[in-house]
PDB file of C-alpha atoms and ligand atoms in Angstrom:
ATOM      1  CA  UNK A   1      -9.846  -0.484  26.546  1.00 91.00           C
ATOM      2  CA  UNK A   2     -10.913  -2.952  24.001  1.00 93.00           C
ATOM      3  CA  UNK A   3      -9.557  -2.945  20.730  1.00 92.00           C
ATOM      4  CA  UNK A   4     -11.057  -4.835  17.398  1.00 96.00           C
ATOM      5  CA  UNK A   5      -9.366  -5.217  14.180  1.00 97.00           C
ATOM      6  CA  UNK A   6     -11.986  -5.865  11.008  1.00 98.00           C
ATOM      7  CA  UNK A   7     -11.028  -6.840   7.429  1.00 96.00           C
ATOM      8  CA  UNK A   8     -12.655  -3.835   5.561  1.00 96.00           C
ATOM      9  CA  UNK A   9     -13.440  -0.268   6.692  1.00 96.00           C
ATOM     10  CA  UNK A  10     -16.461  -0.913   5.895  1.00 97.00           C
ATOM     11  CA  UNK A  11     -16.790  -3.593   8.426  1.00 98.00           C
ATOM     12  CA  UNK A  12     -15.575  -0.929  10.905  1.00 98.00           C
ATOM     13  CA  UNK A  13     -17.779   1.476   9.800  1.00 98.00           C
ATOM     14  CA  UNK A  14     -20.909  -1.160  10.130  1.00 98.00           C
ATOM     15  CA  UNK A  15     -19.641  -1.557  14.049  1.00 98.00           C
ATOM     16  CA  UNK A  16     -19.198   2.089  15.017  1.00 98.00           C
ATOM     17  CA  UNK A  17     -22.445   3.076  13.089  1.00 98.00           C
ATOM     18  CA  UNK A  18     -24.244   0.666  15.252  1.00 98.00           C
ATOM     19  CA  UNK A  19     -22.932   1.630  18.251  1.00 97.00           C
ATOM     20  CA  UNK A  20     -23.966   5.056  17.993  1.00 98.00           C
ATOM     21  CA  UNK A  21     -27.511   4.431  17.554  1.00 98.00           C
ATOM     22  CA  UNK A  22     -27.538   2.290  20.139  1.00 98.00           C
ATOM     23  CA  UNK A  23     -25.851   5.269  22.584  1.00 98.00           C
ATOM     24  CA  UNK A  24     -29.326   7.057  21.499  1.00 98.00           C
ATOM     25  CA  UNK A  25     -31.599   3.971  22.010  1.00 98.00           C
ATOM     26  CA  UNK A  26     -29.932   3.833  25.390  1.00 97.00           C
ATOM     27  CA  UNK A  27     -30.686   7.277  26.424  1.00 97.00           C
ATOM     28  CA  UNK A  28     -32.793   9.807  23.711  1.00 98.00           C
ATOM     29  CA  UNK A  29     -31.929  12.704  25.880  1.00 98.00           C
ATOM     30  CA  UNK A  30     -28.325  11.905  25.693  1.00 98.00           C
ATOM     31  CA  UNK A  31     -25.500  14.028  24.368  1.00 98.00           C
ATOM     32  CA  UNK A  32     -22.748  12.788  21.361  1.00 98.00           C
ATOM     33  CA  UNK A  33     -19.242  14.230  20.510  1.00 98.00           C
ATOM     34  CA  UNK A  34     -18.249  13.803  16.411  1.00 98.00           C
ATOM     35  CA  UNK A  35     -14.632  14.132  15.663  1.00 98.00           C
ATOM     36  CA  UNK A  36     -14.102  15.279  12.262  1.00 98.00           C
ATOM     37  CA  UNK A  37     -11.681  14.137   9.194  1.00 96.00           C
ATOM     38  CA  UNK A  38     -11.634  11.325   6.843  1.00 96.00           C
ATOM     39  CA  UNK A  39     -11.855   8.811   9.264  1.00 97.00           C
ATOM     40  CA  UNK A  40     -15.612   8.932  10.625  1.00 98.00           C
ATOM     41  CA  UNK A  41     -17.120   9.885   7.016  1.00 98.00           C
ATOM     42  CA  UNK A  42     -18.458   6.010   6.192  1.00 98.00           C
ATOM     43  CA  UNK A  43     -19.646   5.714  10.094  1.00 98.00           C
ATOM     44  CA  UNK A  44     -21.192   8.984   9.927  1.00 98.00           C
ATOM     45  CA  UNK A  45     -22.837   7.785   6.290  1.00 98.00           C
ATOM     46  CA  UNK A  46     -24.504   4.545   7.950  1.00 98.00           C
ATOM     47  CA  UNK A  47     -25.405   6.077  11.033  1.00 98.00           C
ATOM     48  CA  UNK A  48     -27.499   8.826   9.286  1.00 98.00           C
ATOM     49  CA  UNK A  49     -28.971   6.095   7.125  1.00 98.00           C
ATOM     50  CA  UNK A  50     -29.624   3.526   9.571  1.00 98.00           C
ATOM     51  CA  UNK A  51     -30.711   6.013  12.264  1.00 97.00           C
ATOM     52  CA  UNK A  52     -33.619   7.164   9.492  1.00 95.00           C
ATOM     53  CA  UNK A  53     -34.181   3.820   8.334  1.00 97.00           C
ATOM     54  CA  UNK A  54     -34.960   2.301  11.988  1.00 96.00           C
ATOM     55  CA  UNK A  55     -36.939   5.362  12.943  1.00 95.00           C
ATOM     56  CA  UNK A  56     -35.002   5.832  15.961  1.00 96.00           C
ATOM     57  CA  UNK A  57     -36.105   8.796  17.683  1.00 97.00           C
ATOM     58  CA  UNK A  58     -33.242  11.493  18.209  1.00 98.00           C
ATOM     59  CA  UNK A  59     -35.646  14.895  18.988  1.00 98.00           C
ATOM     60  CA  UNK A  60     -34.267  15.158  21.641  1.00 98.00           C
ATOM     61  CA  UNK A  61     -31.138  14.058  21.505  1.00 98.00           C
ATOM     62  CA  UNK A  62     -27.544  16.730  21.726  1.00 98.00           C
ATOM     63  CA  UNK A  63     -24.538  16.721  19.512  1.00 98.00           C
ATOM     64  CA  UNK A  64     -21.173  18.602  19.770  1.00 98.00           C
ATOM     65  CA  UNK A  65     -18.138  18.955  17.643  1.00 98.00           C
ATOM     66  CA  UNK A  66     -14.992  17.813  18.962  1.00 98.00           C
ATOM     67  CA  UNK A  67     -12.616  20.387  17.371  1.00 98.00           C
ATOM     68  CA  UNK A  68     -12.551  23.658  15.199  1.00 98.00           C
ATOM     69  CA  UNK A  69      -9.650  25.514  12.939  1.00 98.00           C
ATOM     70  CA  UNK A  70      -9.398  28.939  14.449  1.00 98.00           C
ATOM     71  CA  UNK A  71     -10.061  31.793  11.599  1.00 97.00           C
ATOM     72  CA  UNK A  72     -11.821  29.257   9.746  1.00 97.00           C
ATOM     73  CA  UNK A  73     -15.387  30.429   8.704  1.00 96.00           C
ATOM     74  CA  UNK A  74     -18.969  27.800   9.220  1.00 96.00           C
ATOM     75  CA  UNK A  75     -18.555  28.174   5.303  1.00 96.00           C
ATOM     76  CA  UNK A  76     -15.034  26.525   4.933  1.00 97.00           C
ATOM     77  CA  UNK A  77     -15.879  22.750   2.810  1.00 97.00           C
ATOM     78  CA  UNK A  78     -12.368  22.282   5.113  1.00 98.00           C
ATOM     79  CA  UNK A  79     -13.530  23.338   8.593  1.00 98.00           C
ATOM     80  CA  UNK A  80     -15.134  21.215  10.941  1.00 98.00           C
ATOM     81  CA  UNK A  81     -18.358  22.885  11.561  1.00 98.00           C
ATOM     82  CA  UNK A  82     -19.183  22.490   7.285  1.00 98.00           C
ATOM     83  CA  UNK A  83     -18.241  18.934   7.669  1.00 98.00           C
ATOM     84  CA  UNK A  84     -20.371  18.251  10.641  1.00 98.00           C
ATOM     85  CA  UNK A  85     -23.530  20.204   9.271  1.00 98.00           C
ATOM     86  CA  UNK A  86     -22.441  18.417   5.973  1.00 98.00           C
ATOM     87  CA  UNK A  87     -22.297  14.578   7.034  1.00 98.00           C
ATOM     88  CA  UNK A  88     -24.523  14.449   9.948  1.00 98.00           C
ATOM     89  CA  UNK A  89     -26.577  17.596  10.876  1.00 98.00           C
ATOM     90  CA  UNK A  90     -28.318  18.783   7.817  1.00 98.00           C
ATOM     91  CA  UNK A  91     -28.921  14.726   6.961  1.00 98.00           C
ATOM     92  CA  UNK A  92     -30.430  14.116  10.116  1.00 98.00           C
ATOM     93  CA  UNK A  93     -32.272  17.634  10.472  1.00 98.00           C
ATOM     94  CA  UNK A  94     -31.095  18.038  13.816  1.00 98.00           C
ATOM     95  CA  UNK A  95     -32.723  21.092  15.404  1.00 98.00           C
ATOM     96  CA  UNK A  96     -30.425  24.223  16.387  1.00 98.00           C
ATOM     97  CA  UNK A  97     -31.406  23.696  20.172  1.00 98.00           C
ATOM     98  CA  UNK A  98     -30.065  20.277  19.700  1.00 98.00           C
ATOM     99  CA  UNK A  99     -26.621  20.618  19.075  1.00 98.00           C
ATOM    100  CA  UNK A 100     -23.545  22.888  19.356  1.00 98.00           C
ATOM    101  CA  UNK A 101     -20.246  23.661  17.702  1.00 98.00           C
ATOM    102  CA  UNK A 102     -17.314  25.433  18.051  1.00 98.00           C
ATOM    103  CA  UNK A 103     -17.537  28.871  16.594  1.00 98.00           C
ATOM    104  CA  UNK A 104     -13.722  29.147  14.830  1.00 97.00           C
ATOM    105  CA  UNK A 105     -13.955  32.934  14.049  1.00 97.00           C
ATOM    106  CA  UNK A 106     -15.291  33.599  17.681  1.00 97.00           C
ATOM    107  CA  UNK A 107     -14.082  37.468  18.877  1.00 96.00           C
ATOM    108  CA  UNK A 108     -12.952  35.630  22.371  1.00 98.00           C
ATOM    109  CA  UNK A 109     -11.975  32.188  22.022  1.00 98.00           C
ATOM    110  CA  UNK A 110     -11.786  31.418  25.993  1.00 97.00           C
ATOM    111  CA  UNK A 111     -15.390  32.340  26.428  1.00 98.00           C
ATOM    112  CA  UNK A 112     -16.107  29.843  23.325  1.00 98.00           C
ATOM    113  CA  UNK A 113     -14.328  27.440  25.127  1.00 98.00           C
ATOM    114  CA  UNK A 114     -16.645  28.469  28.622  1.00 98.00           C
ATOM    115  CA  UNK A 115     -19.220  28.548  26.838  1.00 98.00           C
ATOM    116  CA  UNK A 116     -18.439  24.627  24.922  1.00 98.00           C
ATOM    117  CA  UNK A 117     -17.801  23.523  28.494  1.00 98.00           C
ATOM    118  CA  UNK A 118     -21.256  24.891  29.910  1.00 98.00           C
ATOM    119  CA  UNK A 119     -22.904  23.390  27.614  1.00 98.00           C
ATOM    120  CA  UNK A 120     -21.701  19.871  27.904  1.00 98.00           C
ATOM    121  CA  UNK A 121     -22.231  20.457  31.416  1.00 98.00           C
ATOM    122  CA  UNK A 122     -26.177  21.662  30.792  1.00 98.00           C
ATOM    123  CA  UNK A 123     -26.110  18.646  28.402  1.00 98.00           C
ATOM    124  CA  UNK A 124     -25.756  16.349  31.904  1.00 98.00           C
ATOM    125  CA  UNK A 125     -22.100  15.496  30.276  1.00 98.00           C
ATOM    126  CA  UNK A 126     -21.271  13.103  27.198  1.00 98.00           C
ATOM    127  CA  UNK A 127     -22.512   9.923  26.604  1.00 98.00           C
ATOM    128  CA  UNK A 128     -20.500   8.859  23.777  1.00 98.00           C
ATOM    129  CA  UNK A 129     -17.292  10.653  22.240  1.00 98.00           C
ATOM    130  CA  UNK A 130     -15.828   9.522  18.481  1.00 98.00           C
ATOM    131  CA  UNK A 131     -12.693  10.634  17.952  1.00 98.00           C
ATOM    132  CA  UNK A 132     -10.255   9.941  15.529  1.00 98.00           C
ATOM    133  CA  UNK A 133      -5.883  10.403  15.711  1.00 98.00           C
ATOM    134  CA  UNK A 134      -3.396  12.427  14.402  1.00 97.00           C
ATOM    135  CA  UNK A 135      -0.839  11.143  12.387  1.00 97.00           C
ATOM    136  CA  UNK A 136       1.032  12.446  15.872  1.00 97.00           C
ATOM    137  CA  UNK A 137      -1.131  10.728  18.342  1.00 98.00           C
ATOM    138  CA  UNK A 138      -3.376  13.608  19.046  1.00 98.00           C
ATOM    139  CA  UNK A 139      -6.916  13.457  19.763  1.00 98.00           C
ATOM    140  CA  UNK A 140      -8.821  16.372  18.769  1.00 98.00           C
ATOM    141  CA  UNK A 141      -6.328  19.113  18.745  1.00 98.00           C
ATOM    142  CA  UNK A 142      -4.588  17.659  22.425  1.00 98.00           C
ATOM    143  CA  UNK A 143      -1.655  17.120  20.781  1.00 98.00           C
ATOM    144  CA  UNK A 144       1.693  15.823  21.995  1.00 98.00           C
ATOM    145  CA  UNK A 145       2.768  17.184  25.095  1.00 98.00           C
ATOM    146  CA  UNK A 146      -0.302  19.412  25.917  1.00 98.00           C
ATOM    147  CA  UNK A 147      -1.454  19.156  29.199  1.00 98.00           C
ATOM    148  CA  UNK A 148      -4.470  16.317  30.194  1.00 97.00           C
ATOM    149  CA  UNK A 149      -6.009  17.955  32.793  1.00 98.00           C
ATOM    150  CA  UNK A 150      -8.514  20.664  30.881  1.00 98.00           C
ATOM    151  CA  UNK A 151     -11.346  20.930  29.623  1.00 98.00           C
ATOM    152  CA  UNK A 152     -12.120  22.949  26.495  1.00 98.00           C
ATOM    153  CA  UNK A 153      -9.306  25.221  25.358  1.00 98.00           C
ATOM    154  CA  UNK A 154      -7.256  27.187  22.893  1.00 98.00           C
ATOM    155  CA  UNK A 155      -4.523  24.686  21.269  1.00 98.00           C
ATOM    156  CA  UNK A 156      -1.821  25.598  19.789  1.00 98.00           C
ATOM    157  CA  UNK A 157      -0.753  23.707  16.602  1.00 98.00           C
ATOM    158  CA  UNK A 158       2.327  21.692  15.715  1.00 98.00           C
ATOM    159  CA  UNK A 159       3.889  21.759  12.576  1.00 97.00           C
ATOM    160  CA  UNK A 160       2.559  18.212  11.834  1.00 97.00           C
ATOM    161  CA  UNK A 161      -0.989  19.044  12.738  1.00 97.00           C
ATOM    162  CA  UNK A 162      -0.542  22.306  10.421  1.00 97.00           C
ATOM    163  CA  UNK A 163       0.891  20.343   7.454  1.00 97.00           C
ATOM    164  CA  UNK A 164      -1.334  17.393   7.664  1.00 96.00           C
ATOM    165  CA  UNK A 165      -4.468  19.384   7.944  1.00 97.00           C
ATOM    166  CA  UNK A 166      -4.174  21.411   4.649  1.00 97.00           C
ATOM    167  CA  UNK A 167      -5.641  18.306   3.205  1.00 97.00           C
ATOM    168  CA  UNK A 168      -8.702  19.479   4.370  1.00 97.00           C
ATOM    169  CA  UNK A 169      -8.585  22.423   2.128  1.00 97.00           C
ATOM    170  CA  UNK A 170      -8.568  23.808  -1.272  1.00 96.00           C
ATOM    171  CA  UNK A 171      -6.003  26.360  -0.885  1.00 94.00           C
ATOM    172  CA  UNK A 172      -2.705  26.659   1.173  1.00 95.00           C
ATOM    173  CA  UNK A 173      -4.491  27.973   4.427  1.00 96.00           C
ATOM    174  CA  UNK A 174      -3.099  29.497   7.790  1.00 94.00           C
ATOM    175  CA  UNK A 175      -3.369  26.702  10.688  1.00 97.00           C
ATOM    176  CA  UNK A 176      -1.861  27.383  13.834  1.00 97.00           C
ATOM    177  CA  UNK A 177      -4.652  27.024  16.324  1.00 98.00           C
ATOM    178  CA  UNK A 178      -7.634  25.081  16.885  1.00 98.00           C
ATOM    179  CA  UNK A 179     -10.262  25.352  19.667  1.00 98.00           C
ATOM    180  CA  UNK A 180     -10.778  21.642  20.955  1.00 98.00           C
ATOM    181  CA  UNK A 181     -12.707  20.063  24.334  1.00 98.00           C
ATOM    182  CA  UNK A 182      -9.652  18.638  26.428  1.00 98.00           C
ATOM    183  CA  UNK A 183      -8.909  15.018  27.186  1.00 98.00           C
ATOM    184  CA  UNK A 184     -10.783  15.855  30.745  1.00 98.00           C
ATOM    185  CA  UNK A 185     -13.369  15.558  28.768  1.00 98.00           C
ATOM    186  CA  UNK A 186     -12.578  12.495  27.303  1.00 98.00           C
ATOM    187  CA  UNK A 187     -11.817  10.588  30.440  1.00 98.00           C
ATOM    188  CA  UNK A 188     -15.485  11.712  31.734  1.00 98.00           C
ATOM    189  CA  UNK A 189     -17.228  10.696  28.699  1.00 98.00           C
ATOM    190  CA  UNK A 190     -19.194   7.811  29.731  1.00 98.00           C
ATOM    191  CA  UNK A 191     -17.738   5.736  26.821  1.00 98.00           C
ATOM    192  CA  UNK A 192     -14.721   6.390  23.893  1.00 98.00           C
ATOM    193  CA  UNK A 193     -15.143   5.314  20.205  1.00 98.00           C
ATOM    194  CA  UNK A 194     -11.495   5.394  18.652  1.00 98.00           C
ATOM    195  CA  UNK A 195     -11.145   4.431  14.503  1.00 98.00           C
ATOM    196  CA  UNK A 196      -8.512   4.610  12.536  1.00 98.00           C
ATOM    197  CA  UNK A 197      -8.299   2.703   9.410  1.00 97.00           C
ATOM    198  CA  UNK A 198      -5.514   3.342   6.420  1.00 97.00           C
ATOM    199  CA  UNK A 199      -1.832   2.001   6.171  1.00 97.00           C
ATOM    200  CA  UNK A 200      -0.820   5.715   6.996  1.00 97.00           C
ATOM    201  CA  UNK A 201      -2.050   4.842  10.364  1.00 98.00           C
ATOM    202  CA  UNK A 202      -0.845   2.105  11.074  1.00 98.00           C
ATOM    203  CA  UNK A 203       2.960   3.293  12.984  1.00 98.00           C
ATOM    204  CA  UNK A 204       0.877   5.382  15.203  1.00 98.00           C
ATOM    205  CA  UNK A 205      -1.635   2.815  16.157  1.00 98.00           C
ATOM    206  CA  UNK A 206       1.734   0.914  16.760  1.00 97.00           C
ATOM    207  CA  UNK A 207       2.775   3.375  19.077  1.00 97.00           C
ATOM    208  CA  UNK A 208      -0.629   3.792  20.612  1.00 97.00           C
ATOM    209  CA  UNK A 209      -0.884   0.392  21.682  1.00 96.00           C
ATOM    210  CA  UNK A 210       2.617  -0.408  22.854  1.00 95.00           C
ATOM    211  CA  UNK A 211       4.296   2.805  23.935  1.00 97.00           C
ATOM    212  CA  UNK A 212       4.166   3.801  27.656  1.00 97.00           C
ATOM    213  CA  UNK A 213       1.073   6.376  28.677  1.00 98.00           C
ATOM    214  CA  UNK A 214       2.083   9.372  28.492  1.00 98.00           C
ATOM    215  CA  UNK A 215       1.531  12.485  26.142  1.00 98.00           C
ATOM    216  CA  UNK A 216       4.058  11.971  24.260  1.00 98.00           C
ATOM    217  CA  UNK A 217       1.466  10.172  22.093  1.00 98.00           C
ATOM    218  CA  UNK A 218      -1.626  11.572  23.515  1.00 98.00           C
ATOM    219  CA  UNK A 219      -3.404   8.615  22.037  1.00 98.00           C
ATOM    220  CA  UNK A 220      -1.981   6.386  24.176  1.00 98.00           C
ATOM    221  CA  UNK A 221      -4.500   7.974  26.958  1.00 98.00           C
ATOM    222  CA  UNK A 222      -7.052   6.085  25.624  1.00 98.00           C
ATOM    223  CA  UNK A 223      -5.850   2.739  27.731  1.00 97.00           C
ATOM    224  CA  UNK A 224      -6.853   4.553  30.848  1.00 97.00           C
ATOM    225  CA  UNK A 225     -10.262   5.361  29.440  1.00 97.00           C
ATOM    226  CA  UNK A 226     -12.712   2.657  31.669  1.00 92.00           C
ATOM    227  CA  UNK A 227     -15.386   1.814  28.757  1.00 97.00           C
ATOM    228  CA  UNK A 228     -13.863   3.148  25.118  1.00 98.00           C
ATOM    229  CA  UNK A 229     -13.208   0.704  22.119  1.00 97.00           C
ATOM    230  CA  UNK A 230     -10.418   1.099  19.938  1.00 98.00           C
ATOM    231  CA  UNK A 231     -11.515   0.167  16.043  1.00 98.00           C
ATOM    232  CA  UNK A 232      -9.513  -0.716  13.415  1.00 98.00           C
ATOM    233  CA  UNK A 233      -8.959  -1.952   9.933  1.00 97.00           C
ATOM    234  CA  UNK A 234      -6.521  -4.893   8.988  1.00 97.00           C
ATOM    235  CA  UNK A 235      -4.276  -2.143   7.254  1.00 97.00           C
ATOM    236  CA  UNK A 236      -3.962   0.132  10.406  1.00 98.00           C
ATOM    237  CA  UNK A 237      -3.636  -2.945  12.356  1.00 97.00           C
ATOM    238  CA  UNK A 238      -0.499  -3.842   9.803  1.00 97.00           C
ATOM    239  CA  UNK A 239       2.623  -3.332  12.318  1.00 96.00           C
ATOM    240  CA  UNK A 240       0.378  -5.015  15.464  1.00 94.00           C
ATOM    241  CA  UNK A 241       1.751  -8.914  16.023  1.00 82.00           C
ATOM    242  CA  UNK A 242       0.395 -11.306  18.159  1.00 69.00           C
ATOM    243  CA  UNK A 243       1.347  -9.942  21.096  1.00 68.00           C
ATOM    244  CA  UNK A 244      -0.299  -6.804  20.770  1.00 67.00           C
ATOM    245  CA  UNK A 245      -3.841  -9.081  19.898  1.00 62.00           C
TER     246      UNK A 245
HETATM  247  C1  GLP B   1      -7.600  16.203  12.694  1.00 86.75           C
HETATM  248  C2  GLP B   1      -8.736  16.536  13.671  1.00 86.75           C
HETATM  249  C3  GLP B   1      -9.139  15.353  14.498  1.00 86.75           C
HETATM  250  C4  GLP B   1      -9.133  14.121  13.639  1.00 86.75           C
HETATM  251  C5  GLP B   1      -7.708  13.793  13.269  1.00 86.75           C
HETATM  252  C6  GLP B   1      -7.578  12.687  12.241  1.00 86.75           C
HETATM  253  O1  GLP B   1      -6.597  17.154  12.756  1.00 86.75           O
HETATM  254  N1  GLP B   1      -8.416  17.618  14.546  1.00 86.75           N
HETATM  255  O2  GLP B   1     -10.384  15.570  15.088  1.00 86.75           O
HETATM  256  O3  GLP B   1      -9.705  13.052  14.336  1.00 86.75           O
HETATM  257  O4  GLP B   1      -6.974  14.936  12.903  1.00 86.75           O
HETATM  258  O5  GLP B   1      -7.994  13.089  10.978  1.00 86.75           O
HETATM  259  P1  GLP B   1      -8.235  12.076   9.786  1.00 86.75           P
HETATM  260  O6  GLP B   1      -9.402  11.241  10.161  1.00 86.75           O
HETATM  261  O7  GLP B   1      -8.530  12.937   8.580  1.00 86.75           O
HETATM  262  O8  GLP B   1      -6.992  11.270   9.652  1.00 86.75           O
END
């Protein structure tokens, strides 16, 4: 893993942005994973620009969304699937063929999960996964203690995950589970974009960084991952010291 601290999100945001278009200059058939949540909103913002601006072609290139709220409908501002078809979908016209999300209302969640699963597999498997973390260390909804070895599946929600994620949402709204691709997934992902930027983040990027691997902090997984940058801003870097650097 190789981790970056920059002075401004923006800076961040500059870096990631760039390094997704380049995932699709790399390989136009290729296939992305977008984590949701405040985090990726200014990288999503460039990327759409700067992928129109450069007239990089994407036609034929796949997205998928990392994680869903179960019970939450595609018309939720607070879901994932609004925020995706929001930030990066609609802006970038991407045809329905092209991508796929999680389906949070789904009659039988395991076969959206088979079905999430197939698809990255039809999708020749991911080229390039952004995720974000929990104010718990998760990634996606694999939070603390879940097990590592699975691919998509039915989560169920701690009380942090629960509590935290009613920011997301206008009213006081019923989060217990979340349909998320497992962190099999993210060790075969070809390569691992991790940002976090805020002083709220900046204990658990602590912990991230210097705690022992395990799932404790499921974070901490991502110093196994062969080819994934960790990205950060000087204020979730705060509690990092030299040795850490
Ligand atoms: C949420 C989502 C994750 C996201 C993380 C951080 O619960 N399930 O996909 O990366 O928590 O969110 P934020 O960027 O808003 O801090």
């Amino acid at each position: 893993m190789i981790f970056r601290v920059f002075e401004h999100e923006e800076e961040l945001a500059s870096f990631a942005a760039d390094h997704l278009i380049e995932t699709i200059r790399s390989n136009p058939n290729g296939l992305m994973c977008l984590a949701t949540g405040s985090t990726p909103l200014l990288t999503y913002q460039l990327f759409v620009s700067r992928l129109r601006e450069q007239r990089v072609d994407y036609s034929n290139f796949h997205f998928i969304g990392l994680d869903e709220w179960v019970g939450i409908p595609d018309s939720n501002p607070g879901g994932c699937h609004y925020f995706l078809q929001e930030h990066v979908l609609k802006p970038l016209v991407v045809k329905n063929k092209n991508y796929h999300l999680f389906n949070g209302l789904a009659a039988d969640l395991r076969t959206e999960c088979l079905t999430m699963d197939e698809q990255i597999r039809k999708w020749n498997g991911i080229d390039m996964m952004v995720v974000g973390i929990g104010m718990n260390g998760h990634i996606g909804f694999n939070e603390p203690h879940s097990n590592p070895d699975q691919h998509a599946y039915l989560a169920d929600l701690t009380e942090t995950t629960r509590q935290v994620g009613q920011k997301y949402f206008v009213e006081k709204t019923e989060l217990s589970k979340g349909l998320t691709l497992g962190l099999k997934h993210f060790f075969e992902s070809r390569q691992v974009l991790m940002l976090a930027n805020g002083s709220h983040k900046a204990d658990i990027i602590r912990r991230t960084i210097s705690d022992p691997i395990s799932m404790e902090i499921p974070a901490t997984q991502i110093r196994r991952h062969q080819n994934a940058y960790l990205l950060l801003d000087t204020e979730a870097a705060a509690q990092l010291n030299d040795d850490h650097h």
